[in-house]
PDB file of C-alpha atoms and ligand atoms in Angstrom:
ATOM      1  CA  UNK A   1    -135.079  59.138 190.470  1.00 47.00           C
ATOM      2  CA  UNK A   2    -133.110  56.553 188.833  1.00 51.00           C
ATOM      3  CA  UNK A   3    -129.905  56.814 187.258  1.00 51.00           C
ATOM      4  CA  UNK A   4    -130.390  57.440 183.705  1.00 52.00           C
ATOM      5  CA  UNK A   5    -127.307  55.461 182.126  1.00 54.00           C
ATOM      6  CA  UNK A   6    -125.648  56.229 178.860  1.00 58.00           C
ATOM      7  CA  UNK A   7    -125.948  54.313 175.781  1.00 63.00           C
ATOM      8  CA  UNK A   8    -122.365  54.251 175.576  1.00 66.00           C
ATOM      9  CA  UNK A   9    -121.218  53.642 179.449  1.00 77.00           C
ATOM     10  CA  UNK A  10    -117.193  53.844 178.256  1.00 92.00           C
ATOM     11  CA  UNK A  11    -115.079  56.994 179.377  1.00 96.00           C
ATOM     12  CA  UNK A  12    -115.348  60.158 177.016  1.00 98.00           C
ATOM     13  CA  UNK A  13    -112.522  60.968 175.525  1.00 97.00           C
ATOM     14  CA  UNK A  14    -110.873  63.816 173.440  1.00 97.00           C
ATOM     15  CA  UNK A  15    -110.105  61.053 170.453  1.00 95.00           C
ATOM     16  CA  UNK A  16    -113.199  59.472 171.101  1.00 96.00           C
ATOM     17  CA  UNK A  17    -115.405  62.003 170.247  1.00 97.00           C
ATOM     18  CA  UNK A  18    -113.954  61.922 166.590  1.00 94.00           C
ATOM     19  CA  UNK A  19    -114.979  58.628 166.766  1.00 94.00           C
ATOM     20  CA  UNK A  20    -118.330  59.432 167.823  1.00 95.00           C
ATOM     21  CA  UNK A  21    -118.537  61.903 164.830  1.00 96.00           C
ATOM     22  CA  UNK A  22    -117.645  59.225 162.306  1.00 95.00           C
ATOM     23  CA  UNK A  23    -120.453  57.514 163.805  1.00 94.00           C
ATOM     24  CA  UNK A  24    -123.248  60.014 163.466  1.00 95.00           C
ATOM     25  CA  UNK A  25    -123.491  60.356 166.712  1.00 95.00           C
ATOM     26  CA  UNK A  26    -125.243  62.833 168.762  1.00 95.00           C
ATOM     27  CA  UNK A  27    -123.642  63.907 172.092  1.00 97.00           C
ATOM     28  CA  UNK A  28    -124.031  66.228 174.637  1.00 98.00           C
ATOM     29  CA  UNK A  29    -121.706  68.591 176.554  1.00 98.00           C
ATOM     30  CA  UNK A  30    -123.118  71.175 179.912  1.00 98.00           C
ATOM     31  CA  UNK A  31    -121.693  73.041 182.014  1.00 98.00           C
ATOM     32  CA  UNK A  32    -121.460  72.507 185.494  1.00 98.00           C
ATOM     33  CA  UNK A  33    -119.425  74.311 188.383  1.00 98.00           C
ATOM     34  CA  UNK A  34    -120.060  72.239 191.152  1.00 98.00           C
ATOM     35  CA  UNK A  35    -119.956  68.712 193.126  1.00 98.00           C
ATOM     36  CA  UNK A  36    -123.342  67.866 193.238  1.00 98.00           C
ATOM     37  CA  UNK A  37    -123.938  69.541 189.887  1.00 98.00           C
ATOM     38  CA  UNK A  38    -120.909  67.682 187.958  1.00 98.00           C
ATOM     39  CA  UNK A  39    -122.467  64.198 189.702  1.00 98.00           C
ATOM     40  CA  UNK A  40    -126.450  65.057 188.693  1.00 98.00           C
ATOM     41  CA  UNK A  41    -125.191  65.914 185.026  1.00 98.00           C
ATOM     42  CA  UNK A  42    -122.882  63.024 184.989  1.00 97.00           C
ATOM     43  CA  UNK A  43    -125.076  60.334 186.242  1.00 96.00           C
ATOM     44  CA  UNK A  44    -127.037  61.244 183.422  1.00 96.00           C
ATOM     45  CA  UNK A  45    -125.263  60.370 180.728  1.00 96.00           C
ATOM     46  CA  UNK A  46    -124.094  63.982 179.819  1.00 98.00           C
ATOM     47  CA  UNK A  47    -120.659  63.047 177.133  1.00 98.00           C
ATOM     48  CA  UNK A  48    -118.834  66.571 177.872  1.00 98.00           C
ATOM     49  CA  UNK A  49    -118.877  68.364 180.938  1.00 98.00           C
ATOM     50  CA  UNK A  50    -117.729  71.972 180.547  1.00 99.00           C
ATOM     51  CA  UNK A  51    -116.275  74.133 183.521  1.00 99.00           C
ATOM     52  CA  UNK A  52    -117.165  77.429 181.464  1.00 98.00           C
ATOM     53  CA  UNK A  53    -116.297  81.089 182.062  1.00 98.00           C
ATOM     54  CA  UNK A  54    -120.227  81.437 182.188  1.00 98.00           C
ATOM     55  CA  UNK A  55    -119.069  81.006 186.119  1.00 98.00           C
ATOM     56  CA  UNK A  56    -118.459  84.376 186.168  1.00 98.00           C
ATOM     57  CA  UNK A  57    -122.326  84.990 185.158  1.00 96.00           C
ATOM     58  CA  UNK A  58    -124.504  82.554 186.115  1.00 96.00           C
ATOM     59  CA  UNK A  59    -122.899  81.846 189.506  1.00 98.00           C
ATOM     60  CA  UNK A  60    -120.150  84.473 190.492  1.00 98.00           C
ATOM     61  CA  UNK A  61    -122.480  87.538 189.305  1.00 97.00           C
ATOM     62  CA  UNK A  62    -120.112  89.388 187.558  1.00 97.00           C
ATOM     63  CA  UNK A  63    -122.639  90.179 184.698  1.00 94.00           C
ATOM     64  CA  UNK A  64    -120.141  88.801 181.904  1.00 96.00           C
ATOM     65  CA  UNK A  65    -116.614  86.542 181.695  1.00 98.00           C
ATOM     66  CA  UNK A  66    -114.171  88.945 181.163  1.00 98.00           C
ATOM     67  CA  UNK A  67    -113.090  89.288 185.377  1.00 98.00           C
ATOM     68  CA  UNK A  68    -113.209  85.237 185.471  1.00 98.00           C
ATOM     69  CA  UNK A  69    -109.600  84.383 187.143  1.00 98.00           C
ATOM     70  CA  UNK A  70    -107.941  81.267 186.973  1.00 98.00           C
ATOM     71  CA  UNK A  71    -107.819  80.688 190.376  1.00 98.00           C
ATOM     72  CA  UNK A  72    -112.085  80.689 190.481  1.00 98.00           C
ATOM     73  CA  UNK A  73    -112.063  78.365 187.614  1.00 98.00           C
ATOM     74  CA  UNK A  74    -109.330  76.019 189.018  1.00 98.00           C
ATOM     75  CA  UNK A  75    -111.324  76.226 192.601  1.00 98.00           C
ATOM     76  CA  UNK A  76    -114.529  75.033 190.711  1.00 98.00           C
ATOM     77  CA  UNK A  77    -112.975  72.518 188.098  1.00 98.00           C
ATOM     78  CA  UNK A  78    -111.553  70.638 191.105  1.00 98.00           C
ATOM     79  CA  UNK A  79    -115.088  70.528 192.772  1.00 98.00           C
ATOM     80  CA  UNK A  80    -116.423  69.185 189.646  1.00 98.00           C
ATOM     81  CA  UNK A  81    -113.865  66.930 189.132  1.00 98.00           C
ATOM     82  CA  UNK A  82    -114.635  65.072 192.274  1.00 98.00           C
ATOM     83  CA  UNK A  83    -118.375  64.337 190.899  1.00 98.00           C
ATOM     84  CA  UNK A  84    -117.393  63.452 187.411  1.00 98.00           C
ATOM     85  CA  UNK A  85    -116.316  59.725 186.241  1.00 97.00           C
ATOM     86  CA  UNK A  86    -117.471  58.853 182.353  1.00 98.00           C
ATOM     87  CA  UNK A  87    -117.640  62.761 180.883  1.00 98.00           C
ATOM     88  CA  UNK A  88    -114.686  63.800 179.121  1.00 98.00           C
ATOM     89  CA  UNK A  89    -114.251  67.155 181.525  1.00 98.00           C
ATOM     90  CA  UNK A  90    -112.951  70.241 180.267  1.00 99.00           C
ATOM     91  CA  UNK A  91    -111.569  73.729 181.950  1.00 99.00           C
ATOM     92  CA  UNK A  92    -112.510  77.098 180.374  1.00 98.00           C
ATOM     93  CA  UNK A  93    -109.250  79.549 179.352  1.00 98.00           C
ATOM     94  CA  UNK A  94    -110.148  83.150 181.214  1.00 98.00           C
ATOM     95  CA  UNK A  95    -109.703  86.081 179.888  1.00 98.00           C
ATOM     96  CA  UNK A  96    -106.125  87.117 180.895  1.00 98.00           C
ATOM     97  CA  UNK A  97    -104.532  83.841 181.212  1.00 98.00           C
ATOM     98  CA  UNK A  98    -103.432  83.106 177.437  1.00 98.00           C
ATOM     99  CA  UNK A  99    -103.486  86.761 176.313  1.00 97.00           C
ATOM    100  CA  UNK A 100     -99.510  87.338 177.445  1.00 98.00           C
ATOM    101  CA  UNK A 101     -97.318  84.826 175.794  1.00 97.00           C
ATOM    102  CA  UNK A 102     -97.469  81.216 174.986  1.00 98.00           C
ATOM    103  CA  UNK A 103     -95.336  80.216 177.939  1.00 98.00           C
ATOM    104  CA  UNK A 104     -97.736  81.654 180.143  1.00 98.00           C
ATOM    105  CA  UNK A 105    -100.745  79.570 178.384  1.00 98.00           C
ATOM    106  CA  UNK A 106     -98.798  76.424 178.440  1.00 98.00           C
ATOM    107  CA  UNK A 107     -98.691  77.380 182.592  1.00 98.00           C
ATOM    108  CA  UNK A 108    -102.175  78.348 182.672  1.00 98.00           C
ATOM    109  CA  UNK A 109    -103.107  75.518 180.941  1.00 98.00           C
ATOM    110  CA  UNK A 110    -101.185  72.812 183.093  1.00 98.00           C
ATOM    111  CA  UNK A 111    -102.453  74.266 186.335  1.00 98.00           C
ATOM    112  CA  UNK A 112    -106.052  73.283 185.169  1.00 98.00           C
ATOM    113  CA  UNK A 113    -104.726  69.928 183.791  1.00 98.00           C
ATOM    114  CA  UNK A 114    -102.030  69.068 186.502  1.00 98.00           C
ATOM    115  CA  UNK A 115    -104.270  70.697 189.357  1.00 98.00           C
ATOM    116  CA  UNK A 116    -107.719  70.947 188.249  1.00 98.00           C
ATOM    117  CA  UNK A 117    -107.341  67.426 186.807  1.00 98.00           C
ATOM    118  CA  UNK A 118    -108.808  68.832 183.908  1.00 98.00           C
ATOM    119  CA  UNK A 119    -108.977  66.635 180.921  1.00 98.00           C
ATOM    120  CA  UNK A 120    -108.498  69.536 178.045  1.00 98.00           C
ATOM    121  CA  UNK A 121    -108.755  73.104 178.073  1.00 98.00           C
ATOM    122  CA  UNK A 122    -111.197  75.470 175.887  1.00 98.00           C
ATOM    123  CA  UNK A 123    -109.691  78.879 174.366  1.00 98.00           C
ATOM    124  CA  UNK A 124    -111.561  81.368 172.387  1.00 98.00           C
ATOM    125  CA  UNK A 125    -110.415  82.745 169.177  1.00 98.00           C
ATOM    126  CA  UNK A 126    -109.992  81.399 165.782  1.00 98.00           C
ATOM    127  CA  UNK A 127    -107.153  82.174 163.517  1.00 98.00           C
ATOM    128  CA  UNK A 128    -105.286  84.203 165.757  1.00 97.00           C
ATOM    129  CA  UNK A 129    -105.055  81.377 168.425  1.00 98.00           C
ATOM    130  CA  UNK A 130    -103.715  78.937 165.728  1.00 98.00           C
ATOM    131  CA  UNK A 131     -99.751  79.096 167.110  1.00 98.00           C
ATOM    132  CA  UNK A 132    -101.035  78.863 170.869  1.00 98.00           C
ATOM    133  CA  UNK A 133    -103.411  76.052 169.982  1.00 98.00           C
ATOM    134  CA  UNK A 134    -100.826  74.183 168.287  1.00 98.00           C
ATOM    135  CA  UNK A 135     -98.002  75.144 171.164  1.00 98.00           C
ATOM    136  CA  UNK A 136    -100.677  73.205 173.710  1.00 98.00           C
ATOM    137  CA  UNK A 137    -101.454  70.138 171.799  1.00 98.00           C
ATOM    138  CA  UNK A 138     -97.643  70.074 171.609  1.00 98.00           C
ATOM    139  CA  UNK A 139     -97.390  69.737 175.282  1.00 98.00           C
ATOM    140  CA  UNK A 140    -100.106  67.040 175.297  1.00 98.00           C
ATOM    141  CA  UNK A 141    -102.969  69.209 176.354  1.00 98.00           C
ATOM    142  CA  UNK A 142    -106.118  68.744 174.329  1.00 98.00           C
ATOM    143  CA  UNK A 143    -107.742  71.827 172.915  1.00 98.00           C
ATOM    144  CA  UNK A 144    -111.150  72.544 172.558  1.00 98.00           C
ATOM    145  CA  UNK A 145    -111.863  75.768 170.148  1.00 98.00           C
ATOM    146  CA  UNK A 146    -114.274  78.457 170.427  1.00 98.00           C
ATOM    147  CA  UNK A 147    -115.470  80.663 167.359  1.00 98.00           C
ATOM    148  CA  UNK A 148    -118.205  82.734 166.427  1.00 98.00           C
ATOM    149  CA  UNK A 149    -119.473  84.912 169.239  1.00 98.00           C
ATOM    150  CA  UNK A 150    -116.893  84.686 171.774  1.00 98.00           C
ATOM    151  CA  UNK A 151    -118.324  86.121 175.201  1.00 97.00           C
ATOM    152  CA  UNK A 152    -114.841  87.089 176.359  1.00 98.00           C
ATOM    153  CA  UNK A 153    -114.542  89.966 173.313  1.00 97.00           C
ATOM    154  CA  UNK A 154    -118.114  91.718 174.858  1.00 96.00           C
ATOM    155  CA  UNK A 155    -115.651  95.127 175.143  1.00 96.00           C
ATOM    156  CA  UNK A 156    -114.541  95.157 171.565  1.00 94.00           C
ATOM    157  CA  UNK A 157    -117.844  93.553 170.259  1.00 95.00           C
ATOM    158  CA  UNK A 158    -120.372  95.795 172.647  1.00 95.00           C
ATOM    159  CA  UNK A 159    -123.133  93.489 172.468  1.00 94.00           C
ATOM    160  CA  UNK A 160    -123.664  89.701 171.991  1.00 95.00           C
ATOM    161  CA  UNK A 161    -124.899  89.630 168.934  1.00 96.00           C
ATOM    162  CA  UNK A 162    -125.479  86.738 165.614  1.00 97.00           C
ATOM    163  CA  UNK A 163    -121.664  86.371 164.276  1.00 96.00           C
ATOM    164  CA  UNK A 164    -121.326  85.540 160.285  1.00 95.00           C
ATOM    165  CA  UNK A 165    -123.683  87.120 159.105  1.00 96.00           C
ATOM    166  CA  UNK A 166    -122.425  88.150 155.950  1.00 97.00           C
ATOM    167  CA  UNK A 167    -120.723  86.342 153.326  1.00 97.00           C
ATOM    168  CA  UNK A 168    -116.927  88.068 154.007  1.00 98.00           C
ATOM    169  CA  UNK A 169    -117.914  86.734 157.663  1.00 97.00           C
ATOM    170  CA  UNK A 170    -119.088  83.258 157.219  1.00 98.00           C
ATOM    171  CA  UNK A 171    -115.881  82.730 155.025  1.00 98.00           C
ATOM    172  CA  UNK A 172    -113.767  84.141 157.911  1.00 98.00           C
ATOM    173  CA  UNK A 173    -115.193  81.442 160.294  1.00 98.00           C
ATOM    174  CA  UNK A 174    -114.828  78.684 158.206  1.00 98.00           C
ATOM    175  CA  UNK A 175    -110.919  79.355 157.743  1.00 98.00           C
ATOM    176  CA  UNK A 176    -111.046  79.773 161.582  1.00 98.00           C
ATOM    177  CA  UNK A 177    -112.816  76.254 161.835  1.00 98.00           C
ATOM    178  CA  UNK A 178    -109.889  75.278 159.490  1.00 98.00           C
ATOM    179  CA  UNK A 179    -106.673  76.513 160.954  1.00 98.00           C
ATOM    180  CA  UNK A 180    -108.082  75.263 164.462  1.00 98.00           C
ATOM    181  CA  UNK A 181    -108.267  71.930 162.992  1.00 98.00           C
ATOM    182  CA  UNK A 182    -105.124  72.057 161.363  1.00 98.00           C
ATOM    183  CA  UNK A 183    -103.764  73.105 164.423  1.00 98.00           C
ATOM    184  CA  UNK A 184    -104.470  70.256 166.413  1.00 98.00           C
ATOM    185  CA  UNK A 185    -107.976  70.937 168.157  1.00 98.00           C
ATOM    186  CA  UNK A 186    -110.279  68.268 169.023  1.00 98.00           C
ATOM    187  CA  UNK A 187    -113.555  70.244 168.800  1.00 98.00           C
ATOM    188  CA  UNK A 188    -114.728  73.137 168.467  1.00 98.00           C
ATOM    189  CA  UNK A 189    -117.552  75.076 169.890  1.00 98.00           C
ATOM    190  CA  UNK A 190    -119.525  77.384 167.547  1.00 98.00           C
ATOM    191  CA  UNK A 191    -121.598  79.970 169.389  1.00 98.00           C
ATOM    192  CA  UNK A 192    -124.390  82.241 168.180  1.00 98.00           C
ATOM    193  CA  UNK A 193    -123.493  81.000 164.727  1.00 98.00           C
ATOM    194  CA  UNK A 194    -126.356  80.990 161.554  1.00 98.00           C
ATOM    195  CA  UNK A 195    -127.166  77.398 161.328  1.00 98.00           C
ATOM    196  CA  UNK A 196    -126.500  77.521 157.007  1.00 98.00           C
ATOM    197  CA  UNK A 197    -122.944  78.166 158.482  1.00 98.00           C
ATOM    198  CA  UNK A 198    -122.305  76.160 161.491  1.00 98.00           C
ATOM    199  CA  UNK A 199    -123.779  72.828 158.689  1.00 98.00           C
ATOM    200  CA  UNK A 200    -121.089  74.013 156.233  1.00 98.00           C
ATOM    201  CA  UNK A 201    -118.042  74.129 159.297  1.00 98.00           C
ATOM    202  CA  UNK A 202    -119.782  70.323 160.807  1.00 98.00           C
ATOM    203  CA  UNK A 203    -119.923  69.066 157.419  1.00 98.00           C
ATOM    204  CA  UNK A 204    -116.236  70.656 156.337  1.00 98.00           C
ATOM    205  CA  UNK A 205    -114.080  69.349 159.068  1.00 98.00           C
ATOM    206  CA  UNK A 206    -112.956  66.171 161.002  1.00 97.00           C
ATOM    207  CA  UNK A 207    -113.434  66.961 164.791  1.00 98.00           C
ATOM    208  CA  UNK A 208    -116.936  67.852 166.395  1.00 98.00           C
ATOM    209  CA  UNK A 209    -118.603  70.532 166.335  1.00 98.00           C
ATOM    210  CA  UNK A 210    -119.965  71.853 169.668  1.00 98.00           C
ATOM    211  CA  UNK A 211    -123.434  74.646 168.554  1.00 98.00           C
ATOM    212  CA  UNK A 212    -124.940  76.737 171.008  1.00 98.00           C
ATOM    213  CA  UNK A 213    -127.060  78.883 169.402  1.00 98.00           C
ATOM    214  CA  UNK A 214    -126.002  77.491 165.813  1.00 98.00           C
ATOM    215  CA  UNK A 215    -128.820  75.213 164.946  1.00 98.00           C
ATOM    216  CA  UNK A 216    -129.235  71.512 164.920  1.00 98.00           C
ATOM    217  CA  UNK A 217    -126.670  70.691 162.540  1.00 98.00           C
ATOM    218  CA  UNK A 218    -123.656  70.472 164.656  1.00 98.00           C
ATOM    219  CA  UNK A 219    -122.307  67.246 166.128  1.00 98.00           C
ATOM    220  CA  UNK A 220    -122.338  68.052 169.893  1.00 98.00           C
ATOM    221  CA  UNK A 221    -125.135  70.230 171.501  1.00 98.00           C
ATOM    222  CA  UNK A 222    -123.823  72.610 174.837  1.00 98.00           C
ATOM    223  CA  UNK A 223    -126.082  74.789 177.070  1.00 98.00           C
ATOM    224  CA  UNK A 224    -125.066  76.379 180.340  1.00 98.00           C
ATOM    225  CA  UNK A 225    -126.762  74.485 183.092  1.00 98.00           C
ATOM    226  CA  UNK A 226    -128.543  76.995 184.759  1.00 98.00           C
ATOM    227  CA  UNK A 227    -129.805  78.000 181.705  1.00 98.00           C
ATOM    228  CA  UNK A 228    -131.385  74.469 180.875  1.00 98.00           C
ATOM    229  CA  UNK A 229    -132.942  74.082 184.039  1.00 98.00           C
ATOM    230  CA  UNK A 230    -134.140  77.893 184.591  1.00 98.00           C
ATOM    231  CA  UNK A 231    -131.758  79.049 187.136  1.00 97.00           C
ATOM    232  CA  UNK A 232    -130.645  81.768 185.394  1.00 96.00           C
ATOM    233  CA  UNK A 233    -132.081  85.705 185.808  1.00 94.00           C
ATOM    234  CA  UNK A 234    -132.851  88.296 183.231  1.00 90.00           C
ATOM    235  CA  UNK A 235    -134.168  87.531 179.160  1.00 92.00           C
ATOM    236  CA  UNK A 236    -132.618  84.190 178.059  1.00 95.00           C
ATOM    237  CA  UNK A 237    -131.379  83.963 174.641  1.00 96.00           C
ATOM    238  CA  UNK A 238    -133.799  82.604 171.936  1.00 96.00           C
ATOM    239  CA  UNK A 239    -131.589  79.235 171.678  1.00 98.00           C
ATOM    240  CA  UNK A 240    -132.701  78.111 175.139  1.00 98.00           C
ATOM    241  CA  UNK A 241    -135.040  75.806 175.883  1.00 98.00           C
ATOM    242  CA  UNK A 242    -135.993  75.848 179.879  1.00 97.00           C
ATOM    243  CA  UNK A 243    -137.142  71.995 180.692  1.00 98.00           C
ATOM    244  CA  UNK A 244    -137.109  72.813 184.724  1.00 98.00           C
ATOM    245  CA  UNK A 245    -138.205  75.977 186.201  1.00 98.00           C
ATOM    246  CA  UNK A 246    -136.083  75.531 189.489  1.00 98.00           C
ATOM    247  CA  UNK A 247    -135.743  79.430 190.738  1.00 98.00           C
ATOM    248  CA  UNK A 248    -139.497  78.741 191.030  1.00 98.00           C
ATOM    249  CA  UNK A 249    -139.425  75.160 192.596  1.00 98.00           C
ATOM    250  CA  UNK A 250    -136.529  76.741 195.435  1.00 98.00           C
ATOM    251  CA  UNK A 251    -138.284  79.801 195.846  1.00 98.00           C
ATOM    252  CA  UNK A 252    -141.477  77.591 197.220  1.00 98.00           C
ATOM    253  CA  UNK A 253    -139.522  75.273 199.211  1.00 98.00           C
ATOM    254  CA  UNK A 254    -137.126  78.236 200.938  1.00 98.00           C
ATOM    255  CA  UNK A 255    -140.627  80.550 201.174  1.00 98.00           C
ATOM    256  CA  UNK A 256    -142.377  77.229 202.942  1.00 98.00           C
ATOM    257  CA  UNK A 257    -139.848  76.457 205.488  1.00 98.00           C
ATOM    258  CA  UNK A 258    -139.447  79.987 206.361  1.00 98.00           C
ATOM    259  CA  UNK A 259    -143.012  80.228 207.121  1.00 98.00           C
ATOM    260  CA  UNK A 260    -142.937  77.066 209.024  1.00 98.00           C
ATOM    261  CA  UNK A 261    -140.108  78.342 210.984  1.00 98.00           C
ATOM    262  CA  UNK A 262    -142.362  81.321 212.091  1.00 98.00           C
ATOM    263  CA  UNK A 263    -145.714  79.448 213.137  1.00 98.00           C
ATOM    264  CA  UNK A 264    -143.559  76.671 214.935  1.00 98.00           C
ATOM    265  CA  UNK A 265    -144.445  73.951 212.218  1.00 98.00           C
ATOM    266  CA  UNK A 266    -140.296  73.154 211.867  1.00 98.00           C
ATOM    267  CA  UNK A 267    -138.801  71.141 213.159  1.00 98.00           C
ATOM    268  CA  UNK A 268    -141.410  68.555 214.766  1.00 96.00           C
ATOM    269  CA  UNK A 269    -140.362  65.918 217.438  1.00 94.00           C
ATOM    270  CA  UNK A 270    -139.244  63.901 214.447  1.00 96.00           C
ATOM    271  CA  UNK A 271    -137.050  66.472 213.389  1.00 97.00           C
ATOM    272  CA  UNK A 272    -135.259  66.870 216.141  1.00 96.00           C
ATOM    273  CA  UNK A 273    -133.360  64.226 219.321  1.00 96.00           C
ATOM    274  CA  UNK A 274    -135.065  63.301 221.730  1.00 93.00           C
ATOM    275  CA  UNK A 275    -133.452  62.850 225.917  1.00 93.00           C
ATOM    276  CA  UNK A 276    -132.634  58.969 226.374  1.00 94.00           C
ATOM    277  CA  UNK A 277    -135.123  57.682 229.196  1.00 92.00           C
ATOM    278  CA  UNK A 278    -132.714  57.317 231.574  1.00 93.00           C
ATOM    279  CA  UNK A 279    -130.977  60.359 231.437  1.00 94.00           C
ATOM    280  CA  UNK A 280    -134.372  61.737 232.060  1.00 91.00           C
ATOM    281  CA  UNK A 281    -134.511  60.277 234.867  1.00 92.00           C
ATOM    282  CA  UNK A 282    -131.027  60.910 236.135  1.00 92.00           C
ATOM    283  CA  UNK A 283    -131.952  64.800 235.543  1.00 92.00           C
ATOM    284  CA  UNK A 284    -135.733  64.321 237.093  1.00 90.00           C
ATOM    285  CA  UNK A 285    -137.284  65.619 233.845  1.00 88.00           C
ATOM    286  CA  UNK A 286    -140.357  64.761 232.954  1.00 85.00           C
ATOM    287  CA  UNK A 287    -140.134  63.408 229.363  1.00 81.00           C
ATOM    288  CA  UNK A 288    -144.460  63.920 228.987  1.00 79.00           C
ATOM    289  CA  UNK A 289    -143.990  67.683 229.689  1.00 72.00           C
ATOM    290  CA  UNK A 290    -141.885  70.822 229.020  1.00 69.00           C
ATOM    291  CA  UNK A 291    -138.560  70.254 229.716  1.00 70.00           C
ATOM    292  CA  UNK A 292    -137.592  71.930 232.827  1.00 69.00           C
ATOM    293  CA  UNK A 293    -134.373  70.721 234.778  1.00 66.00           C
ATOM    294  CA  UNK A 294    -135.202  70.618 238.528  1.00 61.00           C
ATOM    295  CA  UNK A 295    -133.152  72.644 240.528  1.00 60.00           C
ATOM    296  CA  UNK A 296    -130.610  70.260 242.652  1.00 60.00           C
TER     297      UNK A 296
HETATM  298  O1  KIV B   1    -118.317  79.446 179.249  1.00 53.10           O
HETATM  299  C1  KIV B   1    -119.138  78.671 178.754  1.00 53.10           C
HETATM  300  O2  KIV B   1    -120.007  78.124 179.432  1.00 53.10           O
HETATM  301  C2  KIV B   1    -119.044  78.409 177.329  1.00 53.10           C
HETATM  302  C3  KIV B   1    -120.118  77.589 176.706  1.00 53.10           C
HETATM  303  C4  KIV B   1    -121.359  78.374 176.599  1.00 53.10           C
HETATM  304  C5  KIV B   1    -119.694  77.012 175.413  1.00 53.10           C
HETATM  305  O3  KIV B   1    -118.149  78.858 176.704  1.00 53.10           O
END
């Protein structure tokens, strides 16, 4: 397959992306949580590569975020750093790591910058992350925001379920969208949003928006990764759109070498190193039959 350049080959940036938004343009942001994953998805062109808490379902198995530790995301945002070069790459916030104080963000924080070579840091909340928010872009770390559903509340909220849904709501995540901008955020993702509201936050505010599951009006379109290319188990949400059906494509290649394992099919003489001809000889085997060592 060749590799798919971008239109825009430059480095991603936090600023640039306003840029991009004055601009009209479209980007793209994924996540990925490994090497060769962070090098497929950036050799394509992908703008934002996202080291999400989604680790903690799609590839650690916990069944949501909420036991996501820094150390697992600072162990896969350096794995995907080494594969990235143009994406602006970003660390997720766990659960538990800005929750007790804003010195211990700001330490959180620069362990996935300093470290993880992370080039910003996500955090969920809206209003009530304003001071934090504003705290980090003191200390030079970009912030990415996070409002609407926010998978790291699933105890309080019980479900993931459609967030502003109702007027008092949708009002509640606009002034979210609004103090995270004022506070210094670069973007902000909107998740599981109506689209009538995430078009009123894109259209009300400076930096990108980021929509998953909020319609087509936002700046910058995320999906998790092995969502996108059907690696992921159980009922997918209705915002996903499969384009690969790879659980399916590694099943039959795993399932076929197994079964050529079995009948003897793998590996063939090609697959495998043959004796040099005179080493053969030095050892008196006969390289046209079995292999047998004569005794000496
Ligand atoms: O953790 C994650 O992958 C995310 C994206 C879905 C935005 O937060």
């Amino acid at each position: 397959m060749p590799y798919l350049k971008p239109e825009r080959p430059e480095k991603v940036s936090a600023p640039s992306l306003r840029a991009s938004k004055e601009r009209g343009e479209r980007l793209v942001c994924l996540t990925a949580y490994d090497y060769p994953t962070a090098r497929i998805v950036d050799e394509a062109g992908i703008d934002i590569i996202l080291v999400g808490d989604s680790l903690g379902n799609v590839v650690l198995g916990y069944g949501n975020t909420v036991p996501v530790t820094l150390e697992e995301i600072l162990v896969h945002v350096k794995a995907v750093r080494r594969g990235v070069q143009r994406a602006l790459l970003v660390a997720d916030m766990p659960y538990g790591s800005f929750h007790t104080g804003a010195d211990d963000t700001v330490r959180a924080a620069l362990r996935l910058v300093k470290e993880g070579e992370a080039e910003a840091v996500k955090l969920e909340g809206g209003q009530k992350r304003v001071k934090l928010v504003r705290r980090l872009v003191n200390e030079e770390i970009s912030v990415m925001g996070h409002i609407g559903l926010t998978p790291q509340s699933i105890n309080q909220l019980g479900a993931y379920r459609v967030q502003g849904k109702t007027a008092d709501a949708a009002r509640q995540l606009l002034d979210d969208a609004y103090a995270l901008e004022a506070a210094g955020a670069f973007s902000i993702v909107l998740e599981l949003v109506p689209r009538e509201i995430a078009q009123m936050i894109t259209e009300s505010i400076k930096i990108p928006t980021i929509g998953i599951g909020a319609g087509v009006h936002c700046d910058i379109q995320v999906l998790v990764f092995h969502d996108l290319v059907g690696m992921a188990f159980g009922k997918l949400p209705r915002f996903v759109r499969e384009y690969a059906n790879l659980r399916e494509t590694i099943t039959d290649a795993v399932t076929r070498w197994a079964e050529d394992v079995r009948s003897g099919n793998y590996p063939a003489n090609e697959e495998s190193y043959g004796l040099p001809a005179e080493a053969a000889e030095e050892l008196k085997i006969d390289l046209s039959k079995n292999a047998k060592l004569k005794p000496s």
